[in-house]
Backbone as JSON, one array per atom type, in Angstrom:
{
  "sequence": "MSTILILKNVRLAFPDLFEAKQFDGKGPFTYGATFLMAPDSPERAAIEGAMTEAAAAKWGVKAADHLKAIKAGGSQKCCFVSGDSKAYDGFAGQWALSAKRQQDSGHPKVVDPQLNDLSPSDGKPYGGCYVTAKVEIWAQDNNFGKAIRATLIAVQFVKDGEAFSATGPADTDGLETEASGADLV",
  "N": [[-20.94, -139.54, -20.01], [-17.87, -139.52, -18.15], [-14.97, -138.57, -16.86], [-11.49, -139.41, -15.9], [-9.41, -137.72, -13.44], [-6.27, -137.13, -12.53], [-5.03, -135.53, -10.21], [-2.19, -133.82, -8.73], [-0.01, -132.77, -6.03], [-2.48, -130.89, -4.42], [-4.4, -129.83, -1.87], [-5.18, -131.19, 1.54], [-8.54, -131.33, 2.68], [-10.95, -131.84, 5.49], [-11.31, -134.39, 5.28], [-12.75, -137.46, 5.11], [-11.89, -140.74, 4.94], [-11.33, -143.23, 5.59], [-13.99, -143.73, 7.27], [-16.97, -143.51, 6.83], [-19.65, -140.81, 6.61], [-22.35, -139.39, 7.12], [-24.18, -136.52, 5.33], [-24.47, -133.8, 7.77], [-25.94, -135.74, 9.74], [-27.6, -136.68, 8.06], [-29.48, -138.8, 5.25], [-27.7, -140.78, 2.62], [-24.72, -142.39, 3.68], [-21.2, -141.7, 3.35], [-17.74, -141.41, 1.73], [-15.86, -138.74, 1.84], [-13.79, -135.93, 0.79], [-11.71, -132.93, 0.37], [-10.44, -130.85, -2.61], [-7.87, -128.49, -2.47], [-6.61, -126.24, -4.29], [-4.43, -123.66, -6.32], [-5.38, -120.77, -8.74], [-4.15, -121.45, -10.51], [-3.23, -123.36, -11.42], [-2.45, -126.27, -12.9], [-4.41, -128.01, -12.12], [-6.8, -126.93, -12.08], [-7.15, -126.34, -14.26], [-7.66, -128.58, -15.72], [-9.97, -129.85, -14.34], [-11.93, -127.81, -14.82], [-11.84, -128.43, -17.55], [-12.83, -131.55, -17.28], [-15.3, -130.86, -16.75], [-16.46, -129.0, -18.84], [-16.54, -131.01, -20.81], [-18.25, -133.35, -20.01], [-20.62, -131.98, -19.29], [-20.8, -131.27, -22.16], [-21.3, -134.14, -22.96], [-23.07, -135.11, -21.33], [-25.58, -133.16, -21.72], [-25.19, -132.0, -24.7], [-26.39, -129.52, -27.15], [-27.16, -127.71, -25.24], [-25.53, -127.54, -23.24], [-23.88, -126.04, -22.61], [-25.65, -123.67, -21.38], [-26.7, -124.96, -19.09], [-24.35, -125.79, -17.88], [-23.8, -122.89, -16.83], [-25.89, -122.39, -15.24], [-25.56, -124.6, -13.1], [-23.04, -124.06, -12.29], [-23.53, -121.17, -11.2], [-25.2, -122.27, -9.33], [-23.48, -122.9, -6.92], [-21.98, -124.98, -4.21], [-23.83, -126.73, -3.26], [-24.89, -127.78, -6.16], [-22.38, -127.79, -7.59], [-19.31, -129.31, -7.86], [-17.31, -128.33, -7.82], [-15.45, -125.12, -6.77], [-14.61, -121.4, -6.28], [-12.41, -121.08, -3.41], [-12.91, -119.04, -2.23], [-15.55, -118.32, -1.61], [-16.12, -119.81, 0.68], [-15.64, -120.05, 4.42], [-13.53, -121.09, 5.54], [-10.38, -122.38, 6.64], [-7.5, -121.97, 5.24], [-9.02, -121.92, 2.61], [-9.04, -119.6, 1.44], [-8.42, -117.89, -1.76], [-7.63, -119.97, -3.14], [-9.28, -122.79, -5.32], [-12.11, -125.39, -4.67], [-12.13, -128.63, -5.08], [-15.24, -130.54, -4.31], [-15.19, -133.86, -3.37], [-16.22, -137.18, -3.64], [-17.5, -140.62, -2.46], [-19.37, -143.32, -2.3], [-20.56, -145.35, 0.31], [-21.2, -147.85, 0.23], [-19.75, -148.62, -2.08], [-17.28, -148.82, -1.25], [-14.1, -147.83, 0.92], [-12.08, -145.11, -0.16], [-9.13, -145.95, -2.07], [-6.24, -145.51, 0.15], [-2.8, -144.25, 0.07], [0.58, -144.33, 0.96], [3.42, -142.34, -0.32], [5.05, -144.21, -1.57], [2.91, -146.35, -2.79], [1.83, -148.01, -0.33], [-0.32, -149.28, 1.49], [-2.61, -147.12, 3.44], [-3.44, -146.61, 6.74], [-5.97, -145.75, 9.37], [-4.6, -145.47, 11.51], [-2.14, -144.94, 10.92], [-1.91, -141.87, 10.97], [-2.04, -140.21, 8.74], [-2.94, -139.59, 5.58], [-3.76, -136.3, 6.48], [-6.05, -133.04, 7.23], [-4.75, -130.49, 5.63], [-2.63, -131.61, 4.62], [-0.58, -132.59, 1.47], [-1.15, -134.14, -1.39], [-1.95, -136.63, -3.74], [-4.45, -137.12, -5.75], [-6.65, -138.99, -6.96], [-9.64, -138.79, -8.57], [-13.13, -138.67, -10.3], [-14.75, -137.22, -12.62], [-18.31, -136.07, -13.21], [-21.54, -135.55, -14.75], [-24.79, -135.09, -13.62], [-28.54, -136.06, -13.61], [-30.87, -136.15, -12.57], [-33.97, -137.06, -10.88], [-32.68, -135.96, -8.75], [-32.38, -133.75, -10.12], [-30.18, -131.41, -12.08], [-25.92, -131.25, -12.03], [-22.97, -131.01, -11.09], [-20.51, -133.97, -10.43], [-18.32, -135.16, -8.47], [-16.45, -138.15, -8.07], [-14.7, -139.8, -5.74], [-11.74, -141.69, -6.06], [-8.87, -142.36, -4.99], [-6.36, -141.5, -2.98], [-3.09, -140.14, -2.25], [-0.79, -139.74, 0.01], [1.16, -137.39, 0.0], [3.11, -135.07, 1.07], [3.83, -133.43, 4.03], [2.11, -130.95, 5.55], [0.84, -127.33, 6.74], [-1.29, -128.32, 9.19], [-5.14, -127.81, 8.92], [-6.55, -128.35, 11.18], [-6.4, -128.03, 14.99], [-5.69, -130.67, 15.66], [-3.02, -132.0, 14.0], [-0.83, -134.14, 12.06], [-0.14, -137.44, 13.59], [1.95, -138.68, 16.0], [5.1, -139.91, 17.26], [6.64, -138.36, 18.69], [8.79, -137.36, 21.75], [7.78, -139.33, 22.92], [8.78, -141.91, 25.38], [10.31, -145.29, 25.51], [8.56, -147.27, 27.53], [8.6, -149.65, 30.08], [6.74, -152.71, 30.36], [3.46, -152.95, 31.13], [3.01, -155.51, 33.07], [5.42, -155.27, 34.49], [5.51, -152.6, 35.45], [3.55, -153.14, 38.2]],
  "CA": [[-19.45, -139.89, -20.17], [-17.3, -139.44, -17.17], [-13.28, -138.33, -17.1], [-10.73, -139.43, -14.76], [-8.13, -136.67, -13.52], [-5.18, -137.27, -11.03], [-4.67, -133.84, -9.07], [-0.99, -133.67, -8.28], [0.07, -132.2, -5.25], [-3.57, -130.15, -3.75], [-4.22, -129.47, -0.47], [-6.4, -131.71, 1.53], [-9.55, -130.72, 3.6], [-11.81, -132.58, 5.45], [-10.92, -135.7, 4.86], [-13.33, -138.73, 5.8], [-11.22, -141.25, 3.91], [-11.52, -144.3, 6.19], [-14.71, -144.08, 7.71], [-18.36, -142.77, 5.56], [-20.4, -139.96, 7.01], [-24.09, -138.26, 6.9], [-23.95, -134.84, 5.22], [-25.87, -133.46, 8.87], [-26.79, -136.61, 10.1], [-29.14, -137.11, 6.62], [-28.88, -138.76, 3.82], [-26.27, -141.65, 2.44], [-23.36, -142.26, 3.98], [-20.11, -141.33, 1.81], [-16.43, -141.1, 2.18], [-15.07, -137.8, 0.68], [-12.42, -135.2, 0.6], [-12.09, -131.52, -0.67], [-9.03, -130.74, -2.87], [-7.4, -127.15, -2.57], [-5.69, -126.01, -5.71], [-4.35, -122.25, -6.97], [-6.42, -120.94, -9.15], [-3.6, -120.85, -12.12], [-3.2, -124.65, -11.57], [-3.1, -127.08, -14.26], [-5.13, -129.34, -12.55], [-8.01, -126.18, -11.74], [-7.59, -126.36, -16.03], [-7.87, -130.09, -15.9], [-11.03, -129.78, -13.51], [-12.54, -127.0, -15.9], [-12.38, -129.21, -18.85], [-13.66, -132.18, -17.42], [-16.81, -130.45, -16.44], [-17.34, -129.03, -19.83], [-16.53, -132.17, -21.64], [-18.71, -134.19, -19.14], [-21.8, -131.25, -19.8], [-21.2, -131.3, -23.16], [-21.74, -135.53, -23.08], [-24.75, -135.11, -21.28], [-26.56, -131.77, -22.35], [-25.27, -131.68, -25.92], [-26.57, -128.09, -27.18], [-27.48, -127.52, -24.2], [-24.38, -128.04, -22.28], [-23.02, -124.48, -21.83], [-26.74, -123.12, -20.59], [-26.89, -125.94, -18.26], [-23.2, -125.73, -17.03], [-23.59, -121.87, -16.27], [-26.86, -122.87, -13.99], [-25.21, -125.22, -11.85], [-22.17, -123.06, -11.56], [-24.36, -120.37, -10.13], [-25.95, -123.03, -7.93], [-22.8, -123.09, -5.64], [-21.34, -126.36, -3.78], [-24.68, -127.85, -3.77], [-24.79, -128.37, -7.59], [-21.11, -127.99, -8.66], [-18.2, -130.04, -6.81], [-16.07, -127.5, -8.15], [-16.04, -123.62, -6.68], [-14.19, -120.99, -5.46], [-12.66, -121.25, -1.96], [-13.21, -117.6, -1.35], [-17.21, -118.61, -1.18], [-16.42, -120.76, 2.16], [-15.17, -119.24, 5.13], [-12.79, -122.61, 6.07], [-9.4, -122.24, 7.38], [-6.93, -122.83, 4.07], [-9.65, -121.53, 1.43], [-9.07, -118.07, 0.41], [-7.46, -117.92, -2.92], [-8.02, -121.14, -3.79], [-10.35, -123.59, -5.73], [-11.95, -126.41, -3.84], [-13.31, -129.86, -5.33], [-15.5, -132.19, -3.38], [-15.13, -135.68, -4.08], [-17.35, -138.11, -2.39], [-17.68, -142.04, -2.92], [-20.73, -143.81, -1.76], [-20.25, -146.3, 1.44], [-21.45, -149.38, -0.18], [-18.39, -148.79, -2.6], [-15.81, -149.22, -0.2], [-13.34, -146.55, 1.37], [-10.94, -144.97, -1.54], [-7.74, -146.09, -1.73], [-5.66, -144.55, 0.1], [-1.55, -144.98, -0.09], [1.55, -143.48, 0.78], [4.07, -141.74, -1.75], [5.36, -145.76, -2.16], [1.94, -147.0, -2.95], [1.61, -148.77, 0.32], [-1.79, -148.62, 2.04], [-2.42, -146.12, 4.56], [-4.45, -146.97, 7.53], [-6.06, -144.34, 10.19], [-3.95, -145.14, 12.75], [-0.85, -143.74, 10.18], [-2.22, -140.65, 11.31], [-1.93, -139.64, 7.09], [-3.21, -137.81, 5.41], [-4.75, -135.23, 7.19], [-6.39, -131.84, 6.73], [-3.92, -129.35, 5.4], [-0.94, -132.1, 4.09], [-0.57, -132.45, 0.65], [-1.67, -135.24, -1.73], [-2.3, -136.69, -5.11], [-5.94, -137.34, -6.04], [-7.76, -139.36, -8.12], [-11.45, -138.62, -8.79], [-13.92, -138.94, -11.43], [-16.07, -135.99, -12.89], [-19.47, -136.59, -13.88], [-22.69, -134.96, -14.64], [-25.69, -135.62, -12.97], [-29.23, -135.64, -14.42], [-31.97, -137.37, -12.48], [-34.38, -136.86, -10.15], [-32.12, -134.78, -7.46], [-31.66, -132.47, -10.32], [-28.42, -131.5, -13.0], [-25.18, -131.17, -11.6], [-21.38, -131.77, -11.7], [-20.16, -134.18, -9.27], [-16.83, -135.66, -8.71], [-16.12, -139.17, -7.51], [-13.52, -140.21, -4.92], [-11.46, -142.55, -6.04], [-8.17, -142.73, -4.21], [-5.68, -140.14, -2.14], [-1.91, -140.67, -2.41], [-0.08, -138.9, 0.56], [2.23, -136.48, -0.75], [3.89, -134.54, 2.12], [3.19, -133.0, 5.23], [1.79, -129.2, 5.45], [0.39, -127.12, 8.0], [-2.51, -129.14, 9.86], [-6.05, -127.04, 9.19], [-7.18, -127.8, 12.58], [-5.81, -128.26, 16.29], [-4.87, -131.67, 15.47], [-2.01, -132.45, 13.2], [-0.14, -135.34, 12.06], [-0.36, -138.35, 14.1], [3.87, -139.33, 15.87], [5.18, -140.3, 18.76], [8.05, -137.55, 19.32], [8.5, -136.72, 22.76], [7.67, -140.17, 24.24], [10.26, -142.63, 25.72], [10.12, -146.87, 25.35], [8.25, -147.7, 28.78], [8.71, -151.21, 30.81], [5.7, -153.2, 29.76], [2.58, -152.76, 32.36], [3.55, -156.28, 33.89], [6.95, -154.49, 35.24], [5.05, -151.34, 36.59], [3.31, -153.43, 39.4]],
  "C": [[-18.61, -139.12, -18.62], [-15.71, -138.96, -17.37], [-12.7, -138.56, -15.66], [-9.67, -138.68, -14.45], [-7.18, -137.13, -12.56], [-4.3, -135.83, -11.19], [-3.38, -133.79, -8.68], [-0.58, -131.88, -7.17], [-1.17, -130.33, -4.44], [-3.36, -130.71, -2.46], [-5.06, -130.43, 0.13], [-7.06, -131.24, 2.61], [-10.51, -131.73, 3.72], [-12.02, -133.77, 4.92], [-11.38, -136.88, 5.32], [-13.06, -140.1, 4.8], [-11.4, -142.96, 4.36], [-12.95, -144.93, 6.86], [-16.31, -143.4, 7.09], [-18.94, -141.76, 7.05], [-21.74, -139.38, 6.62], [-23.34, -137.29, 6.61], [-25.0, -134.57, 6.26], [-26.98, -134.5, 9.4], [-27.75, -137.23, 9.03], [-28.62, -137.42, 5.45], [-27.73, -140.07, 4.14], [-25.05, -141.56, 3.34], [-22.23, -142.62, 2.85], [-18.54, -140.77, 2.39], [-16.31, -139.83, 1.01], [-13.93, -137.2, 1.6], [-12.91, -134.21, -0.11], [-10.52, -131.2, -0.85], [-8.5, -129.48, -3.14], [-6.19, -126.93, -3.47], [-5.51, -124.32, -6.08], [-5.33, -121.99, -7.84], [-5.8, -120.61, -10.63], [-2.9, -122.23, -12.14], [-3.12, -125.17, -12.18], [-4.17, -128.1, -14.1], [-6.47, -128.43, -12.17], [-8.45, -126.38, -13.34], [-8.23, -127.52, -16.34], [-9.59, -130.42, -15.34], [-11.89, -129.45, -14.32], [-12.86, -127.68, -17.17], [-12.92, -130.46, -18.9], [-14.99, -131.62, -17.28], [-17.67, -129.91, -17.38], [-17.2, -130.1, -20.86], [-18.23, -133.25, -20.98], [-20.75, -133.34, -19.1], [-22.35, -131.43, -21.51], [-21.7, -132.96, -23.75], [-23.09, -135.44, -23.08], [-25.82, -134.42, -21.68], [-26.62, -131.71, -24.12], [-25.3, -130.44, -26.1], [-26.45, -127.88, -26.34], [-26.49, -127.45, -22.95], [-23.84, -126.84, -21.74], [-24.01, -123.49, -20.79], [-26.22, -123.66, -19.24], [-25.61, -125.71, -17.03], [-23.19, -124.25, -15.71], [-24.55, -122.09, -14.97], [-25.97, -123.34, -12.99], [-24.05, -124.57, -11.42], [-22.37, -121.94, -10.22], [-25.12, -120.73, -9.01], [-25.44, -123.1, -6.68], [-22.52, -124.69, -5.24], [-22.53, -127.52, -3.86], [-25.31, -128.53, -4.93], [-23.46, -128.8, -8.21], [-19.72, -128.59, -7.54], [-16.76, -128.99, -7.17], [-16.34, -125.57, -7.72], [-14.83, -122.75, -6.05], [-13.44, -121.14, -3.98], [-12.99, -120.09, -1.07], [-14.56, -117.66, -0.89], [-17.14, -119.45, -0.1], [-15.47, -119.69, 3.26], [-14.44, -120.89, 6.0], [-11.46, -121.86, 6.07], [-8.3, -122.75, 6.13], [-7.67, -122.37, 2.76], [-9.38, -120.62, 0.81], [-8.08, -118.46, -0.51], [-7.71, -118.99, -3.46], [-8.88, -121.98, -4.59], [-10.44, -124.72, -4.58], [-13.15, -127.24, -4.9], [-13.55, -130.49, -4.56], [-15.89, -133.04, -3.97], [-15.81, -136.59, -2.93], [-17.52, -139.65, -3.02], [-18.71, -143.0, -1.37], [-20.08, -145.42, -0.56], [-20.1, -148.05, 0.78], [-20.07, -149.72, -1.86], [-17.36, -149.35, -2.35], [-15.13, -147.97, 0.18], [-12.51, -146.72, 0.08], [-9.83, -145.68, -1.57], [-6.76, -144.92, -1.27], [-3.93, -145.01, 0.66], [-0.39, -143.5, 0.55], [2.2, -142.83, -0.43], [4.92, -143.1, -2.18], [3.98, -147.1, -2.73], [1.48, -148.34, -2.02], [0.42, -148.44, 0.81], [-1.33, -148.06, 3.27], [-3.61, -146.85, 5.54], [-4.99, -145.97, 8.2], [-5.01, -144.36, 11.17], [-2.42, -144.91, 12.28], [-1.11, -142.54, 10.73], [-1.87, -139.56, 9.8], [-2.41, -140.42, 6.4], [-4.18, -137.13, 6.26], [-5.02, -133.96, 6.63], [-5.64, -130.61, 6.9], [-2.64, -130.14, 5.04], [-1.55, -131.83, 2.51], [-0.51, -133.63, -0.54], [-1.43, -135.31, -3.24], [-3.79, -137.7, -4.96], [-6.44, -138.19, -7.2], [-9.49, -139.56, -8.18], [-11.63, -138.6, -10.45], [-14.75, -137.66, -11.87], [-17.04, -136.19, -14.05], [-20.38, -135.74, -13.93], [-24.01, -135.67, -14.47], [-27.14, -135.11, -13.31], [-29.64, -136.22, -14.05], [-33.01, -136.54, -11.24], [-34.65, -136.03, -8.89], [-31.92, -133.5, -8.69], [-30.32, -131.99, -11.63], [-27.49, -130.88, -11.76], [-23.89, -131.3, -12.19], [-20.74, -131.89, -10.3], [-18.39, -134.71, -9.77], [-17.16, -137.19, -7.66], [-14.76, -139.87, -6.95], [-12.65, -141.37, -5.37], [-10.43, -143.22, -5.22], [-7.41, -141.01, -3.94], [-4.42, -140.79, -2.27], [-0.94, -139.5, -1.28], [0.94, -138.39, -0.13], [3.56, -136.05, -0.04], [3.09, -133.92, 2.85], [2.78, -131.27, 4.9], [0.98, -128.84, 6.68], [-0.93, -127.53, 8.55], [-3.75, -127.74, 9.91], [-6.64, -126.76, 10.36], [-6.15, -128.01, 13.78], [-5.08, -129.56, 16.18], [-4.38, -132.3, 14.27], [-1.7, -134.02, 13.22], [0.08, -136.09, 13.37], [1.21, -138.62, 14.35], [3.78, -139.36, 16.96], [6.81, -139.44, 19.3], [7.82, -137.12, 20.64], [8.59, -138.22, 23.7], [8.44, -141.11, 24.48], [9.5, -144.34, 25.65], [9.53, -147.25, 26.9], [8.35, -149.07, 28.9], [7.01, -151.3, 30.68], [4.77, -153.29, 31.43], [2.94, -153.87, 33.2], [4.84, -155.94, 34.84], [6.5, -153.88, 35.92], [4.05, -151.95, 37.71], [4.0, -153.99, 40.24]]
}
């Protein structure tokens, strides 16, 4: 069993939304993003509830024990961790949900506030902006072990925020219309 959640007004970090990448140059290519939220947000409560439901559906009476062990395993075993456990800009005091999507499933749907498709050339979304995210929370139990994972389905740009890195949103402020290349010769 899995649960699909809509996470509203969360902050985007580490967006790999249009180009699949490997973790440390190894393993499968995936799209991914991390979503930051306040500890008292309704989104955090919804994620915790979805994790509990997924664990109960997968492990029954042993769910609480497995979920406790998974959470103790940190971000390698649990998709949802305290931002204080990471030394990244904007993570302190927040909770972080990391979601991935396999390359063969295609990139996640990425849209603007009016649900128009966005592309990399739009410059949005970017790390530090605010988004609404659609994710699926599920329990893993296979030859890679037990874990709680999140699959990335869609990201909707909501509003600008302070960029986490030196690169902010793309814009054309300060540029002027120039003559065509043929006119400059």
